[in-house]
PDB file of C-alpha atoms in Angstrom:
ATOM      1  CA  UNK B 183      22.728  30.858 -20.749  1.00  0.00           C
ATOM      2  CA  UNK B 184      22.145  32.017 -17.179  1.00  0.00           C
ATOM      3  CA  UNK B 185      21.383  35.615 -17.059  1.00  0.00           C
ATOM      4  CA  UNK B 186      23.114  35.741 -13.361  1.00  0.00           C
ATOM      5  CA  UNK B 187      25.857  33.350 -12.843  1.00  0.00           C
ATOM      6  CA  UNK B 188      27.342  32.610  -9.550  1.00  0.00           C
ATOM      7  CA  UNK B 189      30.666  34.632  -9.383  1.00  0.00           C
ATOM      8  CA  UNK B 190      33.861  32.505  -8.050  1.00  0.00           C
ATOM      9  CA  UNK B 191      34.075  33.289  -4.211  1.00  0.00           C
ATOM     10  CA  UNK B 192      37.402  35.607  -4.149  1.00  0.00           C
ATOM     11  CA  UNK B 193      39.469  33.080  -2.026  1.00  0.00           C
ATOM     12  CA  UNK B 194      43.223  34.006  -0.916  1.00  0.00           C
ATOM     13  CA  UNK B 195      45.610  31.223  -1.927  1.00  0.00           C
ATOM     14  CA  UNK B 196      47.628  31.988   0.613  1.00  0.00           C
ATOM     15  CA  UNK B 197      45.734  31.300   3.925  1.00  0.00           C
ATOM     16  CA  UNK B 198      48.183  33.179   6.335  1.00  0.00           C
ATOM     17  CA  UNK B 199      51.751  34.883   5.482  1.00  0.00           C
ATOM     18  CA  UNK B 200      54.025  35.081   8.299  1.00  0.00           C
ATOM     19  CA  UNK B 201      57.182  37.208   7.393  1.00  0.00           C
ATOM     20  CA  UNK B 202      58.623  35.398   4.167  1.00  0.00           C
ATOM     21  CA  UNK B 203      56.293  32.339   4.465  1.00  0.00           C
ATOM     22  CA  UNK B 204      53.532  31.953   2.889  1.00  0.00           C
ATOM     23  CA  UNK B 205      51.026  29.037   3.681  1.00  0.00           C
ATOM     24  CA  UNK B 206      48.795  28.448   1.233  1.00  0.00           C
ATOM     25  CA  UNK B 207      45.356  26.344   1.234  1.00  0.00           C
ATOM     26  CA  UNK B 208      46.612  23.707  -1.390  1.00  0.00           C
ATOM     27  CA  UNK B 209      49.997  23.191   1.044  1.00  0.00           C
ATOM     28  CA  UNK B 210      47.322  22.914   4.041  1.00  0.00           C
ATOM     29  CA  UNK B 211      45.146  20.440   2.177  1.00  0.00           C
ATOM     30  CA  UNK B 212      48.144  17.989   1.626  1.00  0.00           C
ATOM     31  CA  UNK B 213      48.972  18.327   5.051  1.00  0.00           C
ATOM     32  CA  UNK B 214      45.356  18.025   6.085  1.00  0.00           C
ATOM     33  CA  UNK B 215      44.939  14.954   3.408  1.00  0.00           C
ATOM     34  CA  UNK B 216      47.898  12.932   5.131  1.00  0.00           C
ATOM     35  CA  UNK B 217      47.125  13.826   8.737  1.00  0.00           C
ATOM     36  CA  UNK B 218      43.592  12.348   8.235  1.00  0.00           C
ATOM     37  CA  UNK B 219      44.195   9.504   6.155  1.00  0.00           C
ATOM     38  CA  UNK B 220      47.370   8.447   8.291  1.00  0.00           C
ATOM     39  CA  UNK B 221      44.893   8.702  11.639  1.00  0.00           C
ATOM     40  CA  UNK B 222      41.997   6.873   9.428  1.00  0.00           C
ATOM     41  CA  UNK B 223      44.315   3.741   8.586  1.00  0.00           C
ATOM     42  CA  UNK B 224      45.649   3.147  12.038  1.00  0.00           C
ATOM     43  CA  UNK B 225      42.424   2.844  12.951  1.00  0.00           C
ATOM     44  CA  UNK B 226      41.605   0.567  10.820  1.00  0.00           C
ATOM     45  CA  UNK B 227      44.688  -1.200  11.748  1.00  0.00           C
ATOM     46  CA  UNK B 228      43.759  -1.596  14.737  1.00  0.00           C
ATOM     47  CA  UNK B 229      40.469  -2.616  14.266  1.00  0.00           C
ATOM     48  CA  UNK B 230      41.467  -5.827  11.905  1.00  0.00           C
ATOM     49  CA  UNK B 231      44.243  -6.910  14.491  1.00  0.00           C
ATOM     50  CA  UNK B 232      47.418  -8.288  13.274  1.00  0.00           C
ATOM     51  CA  UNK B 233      49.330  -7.140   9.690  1.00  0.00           C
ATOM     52  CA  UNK B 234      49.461  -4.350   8.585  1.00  0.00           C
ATOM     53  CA  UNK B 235      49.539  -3.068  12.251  1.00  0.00           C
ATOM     54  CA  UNK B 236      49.866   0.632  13.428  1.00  0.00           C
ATOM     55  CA  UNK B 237      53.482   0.592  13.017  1.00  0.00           C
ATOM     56  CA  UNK B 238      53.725  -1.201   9.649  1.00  0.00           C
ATOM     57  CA  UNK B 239      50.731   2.017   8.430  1.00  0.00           C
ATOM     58  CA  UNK B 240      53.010   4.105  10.462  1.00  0.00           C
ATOM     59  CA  UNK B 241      55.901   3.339   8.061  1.00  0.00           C
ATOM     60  CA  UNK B 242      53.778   2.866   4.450  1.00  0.00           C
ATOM     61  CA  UNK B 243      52.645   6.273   5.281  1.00  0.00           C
ATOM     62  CA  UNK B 244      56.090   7.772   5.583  1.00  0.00           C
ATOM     63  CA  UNK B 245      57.096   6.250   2.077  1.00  0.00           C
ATOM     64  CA  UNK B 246      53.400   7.119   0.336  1.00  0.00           C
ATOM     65  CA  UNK B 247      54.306  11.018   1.709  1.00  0.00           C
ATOM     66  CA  UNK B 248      57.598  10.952  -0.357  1.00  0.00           C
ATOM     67  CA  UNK B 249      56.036   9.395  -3.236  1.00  0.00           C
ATOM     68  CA  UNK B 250      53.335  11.549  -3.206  1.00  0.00           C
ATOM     69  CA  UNK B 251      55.743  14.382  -3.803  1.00  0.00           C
ATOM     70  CA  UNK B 252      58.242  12.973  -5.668  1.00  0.00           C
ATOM     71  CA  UNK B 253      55.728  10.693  -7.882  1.00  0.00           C
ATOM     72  CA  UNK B 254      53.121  13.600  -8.332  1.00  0.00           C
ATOM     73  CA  UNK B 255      55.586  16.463  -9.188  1.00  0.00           C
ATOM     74  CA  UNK B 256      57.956  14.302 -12.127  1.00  0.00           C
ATOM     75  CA  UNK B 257      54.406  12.603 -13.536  1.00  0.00           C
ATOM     76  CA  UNK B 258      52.859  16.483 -13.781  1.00  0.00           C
ATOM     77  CA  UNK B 259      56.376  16.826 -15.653  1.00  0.00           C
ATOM     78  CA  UNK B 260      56.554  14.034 -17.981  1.00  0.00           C
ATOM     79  CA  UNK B 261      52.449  13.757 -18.861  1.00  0.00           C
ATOM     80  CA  UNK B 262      51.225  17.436 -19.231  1.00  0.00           C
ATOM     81  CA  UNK B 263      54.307  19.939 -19.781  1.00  0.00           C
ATOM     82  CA  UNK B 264      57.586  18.436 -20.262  1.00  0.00           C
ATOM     83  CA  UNK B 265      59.107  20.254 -23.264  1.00  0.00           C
ATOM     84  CA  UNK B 266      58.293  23.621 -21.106  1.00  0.00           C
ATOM     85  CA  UNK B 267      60.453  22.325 -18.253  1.00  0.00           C
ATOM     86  CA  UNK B 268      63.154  20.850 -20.430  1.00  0.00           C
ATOM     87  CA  UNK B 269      63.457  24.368 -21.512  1.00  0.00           C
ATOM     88  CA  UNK B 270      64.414  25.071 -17.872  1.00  0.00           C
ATOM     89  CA  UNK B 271      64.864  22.023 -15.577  1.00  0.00           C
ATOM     90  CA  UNK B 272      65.441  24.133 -12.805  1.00  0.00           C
ATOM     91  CA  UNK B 273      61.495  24.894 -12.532  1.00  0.00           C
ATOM     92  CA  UNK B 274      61.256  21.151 -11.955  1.00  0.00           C
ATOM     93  CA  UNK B 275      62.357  21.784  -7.777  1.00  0.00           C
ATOM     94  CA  UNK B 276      59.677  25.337  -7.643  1.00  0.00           C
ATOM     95  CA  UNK B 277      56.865  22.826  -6.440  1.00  0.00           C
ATOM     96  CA  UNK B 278      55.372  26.231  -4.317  1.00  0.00           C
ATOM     97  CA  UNK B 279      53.921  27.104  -8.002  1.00  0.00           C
ATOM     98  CA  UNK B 280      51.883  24.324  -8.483  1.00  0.00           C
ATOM     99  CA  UNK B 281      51.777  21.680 -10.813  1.00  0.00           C
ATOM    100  CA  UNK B 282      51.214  18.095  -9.576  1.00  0.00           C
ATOM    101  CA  UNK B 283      49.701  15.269 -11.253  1.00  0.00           C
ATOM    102  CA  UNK B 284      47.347  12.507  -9.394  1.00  0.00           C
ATOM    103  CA  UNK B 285      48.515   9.522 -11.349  1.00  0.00           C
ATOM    104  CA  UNK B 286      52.154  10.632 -10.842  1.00  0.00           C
ATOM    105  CA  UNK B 287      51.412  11.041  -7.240  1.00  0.00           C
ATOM    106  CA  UNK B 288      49.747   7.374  -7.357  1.00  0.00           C
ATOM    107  CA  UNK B 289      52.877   6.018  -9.354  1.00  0.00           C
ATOM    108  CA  UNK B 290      54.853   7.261  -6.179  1.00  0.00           C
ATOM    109  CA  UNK B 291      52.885   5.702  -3.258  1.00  0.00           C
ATOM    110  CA  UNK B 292      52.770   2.324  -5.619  1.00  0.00           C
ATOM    111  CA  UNK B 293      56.362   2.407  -4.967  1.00  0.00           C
ATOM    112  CA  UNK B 294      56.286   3.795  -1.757  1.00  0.00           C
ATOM    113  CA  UNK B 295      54.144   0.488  -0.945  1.00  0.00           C
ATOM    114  CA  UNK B 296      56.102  -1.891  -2.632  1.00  0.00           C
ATOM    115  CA  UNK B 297      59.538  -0.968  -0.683  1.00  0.00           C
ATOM    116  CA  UNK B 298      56.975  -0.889   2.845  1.00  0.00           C
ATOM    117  CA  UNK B 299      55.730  -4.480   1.687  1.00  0.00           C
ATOM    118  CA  UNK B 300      59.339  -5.629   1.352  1.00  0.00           C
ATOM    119  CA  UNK B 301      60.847  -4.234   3.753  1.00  0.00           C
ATOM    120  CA  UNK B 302      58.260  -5.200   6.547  1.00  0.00           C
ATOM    121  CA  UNK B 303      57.601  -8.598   4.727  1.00  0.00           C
ATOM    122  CA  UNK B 304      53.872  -8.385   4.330  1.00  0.00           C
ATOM    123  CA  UNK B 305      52.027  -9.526   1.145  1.00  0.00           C
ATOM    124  CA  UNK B 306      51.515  -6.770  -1.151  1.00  0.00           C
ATOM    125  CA  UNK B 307      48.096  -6.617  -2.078  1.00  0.00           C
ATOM    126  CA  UNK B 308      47.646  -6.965   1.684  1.00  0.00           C
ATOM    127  CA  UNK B 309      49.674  -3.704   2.404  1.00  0.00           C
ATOM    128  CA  UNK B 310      47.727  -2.100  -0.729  1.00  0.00           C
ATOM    129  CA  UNK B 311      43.986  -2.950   0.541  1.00  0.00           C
ATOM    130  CA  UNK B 312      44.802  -0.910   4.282  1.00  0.00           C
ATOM    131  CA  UNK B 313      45.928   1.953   2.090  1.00  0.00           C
ATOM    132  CA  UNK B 314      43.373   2.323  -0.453  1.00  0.00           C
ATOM    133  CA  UNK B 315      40.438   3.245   1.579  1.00  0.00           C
ATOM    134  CA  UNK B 316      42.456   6.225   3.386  1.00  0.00           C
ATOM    135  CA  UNK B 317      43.441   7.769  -0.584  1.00  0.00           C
ATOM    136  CA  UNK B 318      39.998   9.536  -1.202  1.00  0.00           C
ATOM    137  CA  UNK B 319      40.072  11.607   1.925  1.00  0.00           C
ATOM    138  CA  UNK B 320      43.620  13.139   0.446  1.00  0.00           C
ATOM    139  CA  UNK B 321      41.738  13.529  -3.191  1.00  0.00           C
ATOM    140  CA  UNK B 322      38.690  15.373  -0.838  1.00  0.00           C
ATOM    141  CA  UNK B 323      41.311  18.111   0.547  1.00  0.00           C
ATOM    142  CA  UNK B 324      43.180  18.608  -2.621  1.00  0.00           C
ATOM    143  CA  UNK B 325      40.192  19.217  -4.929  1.00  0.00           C
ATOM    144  CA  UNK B 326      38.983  21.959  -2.408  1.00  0.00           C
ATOM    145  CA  UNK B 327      42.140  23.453  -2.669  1.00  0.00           C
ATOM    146  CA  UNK B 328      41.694  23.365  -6.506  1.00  0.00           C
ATOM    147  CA  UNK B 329      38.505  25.123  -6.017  1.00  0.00           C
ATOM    148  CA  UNK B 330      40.247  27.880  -3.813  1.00  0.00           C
ATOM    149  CA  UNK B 331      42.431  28.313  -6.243  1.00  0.00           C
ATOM    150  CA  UNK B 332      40.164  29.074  -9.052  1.00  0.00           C
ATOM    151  CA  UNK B 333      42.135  26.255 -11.025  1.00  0.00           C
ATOM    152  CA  UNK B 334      41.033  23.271 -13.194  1.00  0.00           C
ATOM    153  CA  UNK B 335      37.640  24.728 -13.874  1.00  0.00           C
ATOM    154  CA  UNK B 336      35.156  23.261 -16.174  1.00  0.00           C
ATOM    155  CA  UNK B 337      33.888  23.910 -19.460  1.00  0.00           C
ATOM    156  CA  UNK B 338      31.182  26.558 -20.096  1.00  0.00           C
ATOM    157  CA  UNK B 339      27.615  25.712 -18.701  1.00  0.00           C
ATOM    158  CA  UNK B 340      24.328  27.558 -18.309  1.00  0.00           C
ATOM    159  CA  UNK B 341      23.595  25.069 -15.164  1.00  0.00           C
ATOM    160  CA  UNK B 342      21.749  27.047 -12.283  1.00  0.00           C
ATOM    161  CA  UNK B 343      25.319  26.470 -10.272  1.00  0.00           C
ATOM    162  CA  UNK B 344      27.896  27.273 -13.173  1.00  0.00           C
ATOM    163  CA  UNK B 345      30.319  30.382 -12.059  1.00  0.00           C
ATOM    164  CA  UNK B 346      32.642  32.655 -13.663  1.00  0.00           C
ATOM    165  CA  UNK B 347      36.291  31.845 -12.399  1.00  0.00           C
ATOM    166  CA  UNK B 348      38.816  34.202 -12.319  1.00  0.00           C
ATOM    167  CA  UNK B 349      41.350  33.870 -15.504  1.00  0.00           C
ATOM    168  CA  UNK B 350      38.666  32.143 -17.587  1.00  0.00           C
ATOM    169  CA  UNK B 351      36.284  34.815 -19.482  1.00  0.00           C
ATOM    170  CA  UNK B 352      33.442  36.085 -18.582  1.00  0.00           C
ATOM    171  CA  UNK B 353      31.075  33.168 -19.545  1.00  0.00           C
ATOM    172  CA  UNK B 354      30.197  30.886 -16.319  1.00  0.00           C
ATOM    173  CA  UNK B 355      31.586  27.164 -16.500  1.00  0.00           C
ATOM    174  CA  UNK B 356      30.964  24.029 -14.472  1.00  0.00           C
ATOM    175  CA  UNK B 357      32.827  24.082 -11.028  1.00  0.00           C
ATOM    176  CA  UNK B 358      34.437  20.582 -11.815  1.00  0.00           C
ATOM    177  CA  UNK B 359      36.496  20.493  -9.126  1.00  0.00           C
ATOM    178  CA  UNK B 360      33.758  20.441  -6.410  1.00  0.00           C
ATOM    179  CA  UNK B 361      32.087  17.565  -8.878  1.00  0.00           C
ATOM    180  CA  UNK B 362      35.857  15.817  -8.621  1.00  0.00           C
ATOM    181  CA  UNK B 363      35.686  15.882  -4.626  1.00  0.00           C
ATOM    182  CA  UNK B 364      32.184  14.764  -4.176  1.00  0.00           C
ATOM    183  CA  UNK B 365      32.874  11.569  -7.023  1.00  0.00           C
ATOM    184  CA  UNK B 366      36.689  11.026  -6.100  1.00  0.00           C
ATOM    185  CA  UNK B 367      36.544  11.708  -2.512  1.00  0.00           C
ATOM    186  CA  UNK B 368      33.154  12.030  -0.855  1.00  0.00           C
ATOM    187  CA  UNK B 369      31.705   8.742  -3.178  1.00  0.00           C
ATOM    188  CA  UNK B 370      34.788   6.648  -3.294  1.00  0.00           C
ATOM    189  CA  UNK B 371      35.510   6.862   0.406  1.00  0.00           C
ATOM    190  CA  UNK B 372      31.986   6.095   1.274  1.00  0.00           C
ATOM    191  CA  UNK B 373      32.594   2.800  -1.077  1.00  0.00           C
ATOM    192  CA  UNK B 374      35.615   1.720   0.140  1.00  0.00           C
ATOM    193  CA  UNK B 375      35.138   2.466   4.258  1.00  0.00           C
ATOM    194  CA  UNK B 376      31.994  -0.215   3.254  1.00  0.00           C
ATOM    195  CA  UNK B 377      34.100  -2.835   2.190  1.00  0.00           C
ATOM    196  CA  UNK B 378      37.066  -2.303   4.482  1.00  0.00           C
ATOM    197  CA  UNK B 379      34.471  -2.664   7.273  1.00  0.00           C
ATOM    198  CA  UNK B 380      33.000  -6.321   6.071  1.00  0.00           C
ATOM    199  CA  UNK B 381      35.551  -8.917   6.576  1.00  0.00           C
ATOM    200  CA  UNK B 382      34.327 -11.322   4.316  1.00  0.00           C
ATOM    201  CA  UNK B 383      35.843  -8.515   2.076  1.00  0.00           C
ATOM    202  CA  UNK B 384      39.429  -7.882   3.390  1.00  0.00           C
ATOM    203  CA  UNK B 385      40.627 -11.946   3.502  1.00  0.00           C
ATOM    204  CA  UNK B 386      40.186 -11.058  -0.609  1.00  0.00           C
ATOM    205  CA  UNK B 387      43.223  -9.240  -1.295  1.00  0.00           C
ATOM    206  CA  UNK B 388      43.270  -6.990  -3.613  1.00  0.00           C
ATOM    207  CA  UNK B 389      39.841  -6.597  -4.141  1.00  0.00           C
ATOM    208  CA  UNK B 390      39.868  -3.263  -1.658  1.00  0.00           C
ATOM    209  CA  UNK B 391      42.639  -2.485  -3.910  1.00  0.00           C
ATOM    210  CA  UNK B 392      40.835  -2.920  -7.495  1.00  0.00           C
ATOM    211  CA  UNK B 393      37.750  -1.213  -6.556  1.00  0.00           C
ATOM    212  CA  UNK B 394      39.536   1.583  -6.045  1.00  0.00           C
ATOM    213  CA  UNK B 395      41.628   2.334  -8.787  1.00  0.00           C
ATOM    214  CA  UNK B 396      38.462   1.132 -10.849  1.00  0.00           C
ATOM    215  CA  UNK B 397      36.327   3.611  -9.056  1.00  0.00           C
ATOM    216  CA  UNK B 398      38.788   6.790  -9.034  1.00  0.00           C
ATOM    217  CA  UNK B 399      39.247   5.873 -12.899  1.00  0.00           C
ATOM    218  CA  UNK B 400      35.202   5.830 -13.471  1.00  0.00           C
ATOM    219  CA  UNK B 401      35.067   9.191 -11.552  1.00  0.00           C
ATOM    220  CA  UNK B 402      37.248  10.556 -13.303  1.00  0.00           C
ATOM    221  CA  UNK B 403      36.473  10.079 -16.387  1.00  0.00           C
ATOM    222  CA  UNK B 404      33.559  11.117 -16.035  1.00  0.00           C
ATOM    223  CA  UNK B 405      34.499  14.357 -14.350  1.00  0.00           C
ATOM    224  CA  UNK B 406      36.654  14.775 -17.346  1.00  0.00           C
ATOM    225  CA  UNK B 407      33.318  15.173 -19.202  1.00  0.00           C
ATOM    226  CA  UNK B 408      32.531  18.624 -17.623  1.00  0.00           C
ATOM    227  CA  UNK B 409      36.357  20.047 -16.855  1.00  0.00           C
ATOM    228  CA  UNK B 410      38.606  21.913 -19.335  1.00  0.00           C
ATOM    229  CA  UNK B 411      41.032  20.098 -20.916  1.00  0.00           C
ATOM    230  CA  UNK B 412      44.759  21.363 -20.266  1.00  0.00           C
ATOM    231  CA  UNK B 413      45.483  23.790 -22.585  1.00  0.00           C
ATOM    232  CA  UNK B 414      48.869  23.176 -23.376  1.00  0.00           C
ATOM    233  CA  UNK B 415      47.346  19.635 -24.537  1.00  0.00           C
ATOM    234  CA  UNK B 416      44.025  20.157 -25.626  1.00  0.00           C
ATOM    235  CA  UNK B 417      41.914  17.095 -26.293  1.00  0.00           C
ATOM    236  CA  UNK B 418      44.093  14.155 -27.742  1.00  0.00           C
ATOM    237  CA  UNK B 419      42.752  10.509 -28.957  1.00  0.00           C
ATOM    238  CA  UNK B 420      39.625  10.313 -30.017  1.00  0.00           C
ATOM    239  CA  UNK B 421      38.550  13.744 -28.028  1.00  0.00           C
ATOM    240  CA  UNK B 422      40.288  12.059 -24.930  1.00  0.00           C
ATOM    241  CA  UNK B 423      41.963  14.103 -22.518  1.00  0.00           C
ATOM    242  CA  UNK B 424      45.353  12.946 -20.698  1.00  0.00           C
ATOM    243  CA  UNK B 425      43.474  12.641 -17.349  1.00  0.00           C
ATOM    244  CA  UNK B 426      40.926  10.027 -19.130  1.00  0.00           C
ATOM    245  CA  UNK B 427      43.854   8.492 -20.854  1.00  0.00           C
ATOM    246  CA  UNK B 428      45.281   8.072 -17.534  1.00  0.00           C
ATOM    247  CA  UNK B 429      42.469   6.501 -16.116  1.00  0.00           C
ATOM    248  CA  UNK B 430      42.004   4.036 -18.720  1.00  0.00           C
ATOM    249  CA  UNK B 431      44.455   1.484 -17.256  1.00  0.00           C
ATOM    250  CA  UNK B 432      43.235   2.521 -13.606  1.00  0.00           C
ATOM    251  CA  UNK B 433      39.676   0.805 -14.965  1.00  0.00           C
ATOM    252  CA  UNK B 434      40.998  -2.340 -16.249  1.00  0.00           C
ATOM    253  CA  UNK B 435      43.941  -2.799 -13.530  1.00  0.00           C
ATOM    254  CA  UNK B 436      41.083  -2.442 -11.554  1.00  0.00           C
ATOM    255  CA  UNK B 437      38.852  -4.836 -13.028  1.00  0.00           C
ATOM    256  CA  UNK B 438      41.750  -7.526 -13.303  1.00  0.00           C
ATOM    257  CA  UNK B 439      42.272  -7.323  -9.198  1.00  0.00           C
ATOM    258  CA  UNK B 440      38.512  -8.017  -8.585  1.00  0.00           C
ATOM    259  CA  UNK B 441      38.657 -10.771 -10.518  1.00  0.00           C
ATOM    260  CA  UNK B 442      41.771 -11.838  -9.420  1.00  0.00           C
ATOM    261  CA  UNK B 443      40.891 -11.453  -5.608  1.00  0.00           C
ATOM    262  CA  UNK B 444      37.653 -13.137  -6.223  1.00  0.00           C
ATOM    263  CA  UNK B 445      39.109 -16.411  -7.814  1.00  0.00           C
ATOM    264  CA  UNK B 446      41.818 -16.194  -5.553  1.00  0.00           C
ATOM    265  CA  UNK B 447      39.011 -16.623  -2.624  1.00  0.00           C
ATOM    266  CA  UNK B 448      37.232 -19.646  -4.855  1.00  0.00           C
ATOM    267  CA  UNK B 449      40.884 -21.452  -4.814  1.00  0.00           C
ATOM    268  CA  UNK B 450      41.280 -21.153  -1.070  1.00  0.00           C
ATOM    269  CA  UNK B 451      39.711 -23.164   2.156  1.00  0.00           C
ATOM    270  CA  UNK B 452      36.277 -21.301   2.741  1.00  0.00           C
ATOM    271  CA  UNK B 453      36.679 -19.140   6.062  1.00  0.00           C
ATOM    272  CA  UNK B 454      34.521 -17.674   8.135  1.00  0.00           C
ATOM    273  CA  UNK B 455      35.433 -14.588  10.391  1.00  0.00           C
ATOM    274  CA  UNK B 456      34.012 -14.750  13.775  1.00  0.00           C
ATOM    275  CA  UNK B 457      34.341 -11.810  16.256  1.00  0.00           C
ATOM    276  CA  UNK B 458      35.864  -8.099  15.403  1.00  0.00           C
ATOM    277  CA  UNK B 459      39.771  -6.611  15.384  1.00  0.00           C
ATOM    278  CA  UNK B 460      42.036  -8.779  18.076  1.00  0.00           C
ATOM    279  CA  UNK B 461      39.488 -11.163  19.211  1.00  0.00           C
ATOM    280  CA  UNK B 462      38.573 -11.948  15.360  1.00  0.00           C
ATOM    281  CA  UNK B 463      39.518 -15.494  14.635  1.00  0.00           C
ATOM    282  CA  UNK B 464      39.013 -17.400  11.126  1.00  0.00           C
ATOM    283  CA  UNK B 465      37.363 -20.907  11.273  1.00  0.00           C
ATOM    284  CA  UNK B 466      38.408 -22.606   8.136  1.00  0.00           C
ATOM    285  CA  UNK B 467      35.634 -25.538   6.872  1.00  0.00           C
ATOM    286  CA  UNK B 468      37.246 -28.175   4.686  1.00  0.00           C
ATOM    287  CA  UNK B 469      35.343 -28.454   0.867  1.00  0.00           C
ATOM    288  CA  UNK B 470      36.416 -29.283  -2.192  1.00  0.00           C
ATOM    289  CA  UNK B 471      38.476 -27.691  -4.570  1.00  0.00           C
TER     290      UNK B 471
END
């Protein structure tokens, strides 16, 4: 064990109180997330040229707010603690406490997409693949913001960089959330800005789409490795935790879109994209199918 762990920077939650209201860094990173992801997509909007445009992401991003909220507060609910709020429903609405839950929060912009998709009358996995890339940059913010918090730590570690958080003993632990930003933000958006950059790429849809879900569940499940589990839940199947659980079906949904885009592609006329965002132009060769 390290003789001289790092000690938790002593952060504020709250970033600035002014009179009754409080702003605190996790609020800031959500607003932060959304901001940047909602400027990232319309620029990738308008770099493809035609649908999804800058007012369709406009609009997606409206519904993926609400079901970001809505999704990520009931899934932290129902999958980690819902005989405690049963007890009192009323703590389901005191969101300012904390408690949200990714794959709620994904849940919620799934839906958010679907009703954008329908509404607007663009294929789904179309509308999914000009979202996906922008996801990771929220995941970046809000893992920080688990690190200012001194929350979701990891397990107990005598790595040269493990620190002793604030609630959790005195022995220094694995500061899981930064590992959780670099593999589900940093990583994943590096990956998917890539492929959402390469054309040959994007006329596959959903493949944008399956590599991430199949890369967020990778990450994190393997981040899993080194965090605590809840406590209220402890480790479940087979030493699982929920949040590897959760990911589970992330991996092979995943999986099942890459295919599925790729042999989509194989079915279709072979394209090739010549030029870049409103002068790009598809010239379709005839070959057997």
């Amino acid at each position: 064990m390290d003789l001289f762990p790092l000690t938790f920077p002593a952060i504020d939650p709250v970033l600035v109180e002014i009179g009754p209201l409080a702003i605190r860094w996790y609020g800031l990173a959500y607003v932060v997330g959304i901001l940047a992801g909602w400027r990232y997509a319309v620029y990738l909007a308008r770099l493809y040229g035609g649908r999804p445009n800058s007012d369709d992401v406009e609009s997606v991003v409206l519904w993926a707010t609400f079901g970001i909220i809505l999704g990520g507060r009931l899934g932290y609910v129902l999958f980690y603690e819902l005989d405690s709020y049963l007890q009192d429903p009323s703590r389901i609405l005191a969101v300012w406490h904390g408690g949200m839950s990714f794959h709620g929060g994904l849940l919620g912009v799934t839906a958010g997409i679907v009703i954008c998709a329908w509404r607007r009358e663009i294929p789904l996995l179309k509308l999914a693949d000009a979202v996906a890339p922008v996801v990771p940059i929220g995941l970046f913010f809000g893992r920080l913001a688990n690190f200012i918090n001194g929350e979701l730590w990891g397990r107990v570690s005598d790595v040269p960089w493990a620190m002793v958080f604030p609630g959790a003993g005195d022995l220094p632990r694995h500061p899981s959330q930064l590992y959780e930003a670099f593999l589900e933000g940093l990583v994943l958006f590096a990956i998917l800005a890539v492929l959402a950059h390469r054309p040959s790429v994007r006329v596959r849809h959903g493949v944008i789409t399956g590599v991430f879900l199949l890369g967020y569940g990778l990450s994190r499940i393997t981040a899993e490795l080194f965090r605590m589990p809840d406590p209220q839940l402890g480790f479940l199947y087979g030493g699982l935790t929920m949040g590897q659980l959760l990911s589970l079906p992330m991996v092979l949904l995943g999986i099942l879109l890459v295919l599925w885009g790729q042999y989509r592609a194989s079915r279709e006329p072979q394209t090739k994209t010549v030029g870049q965002g409103k002068n790009e132009i598809s010239v379709v060769s005839n070959r057997a199918r």
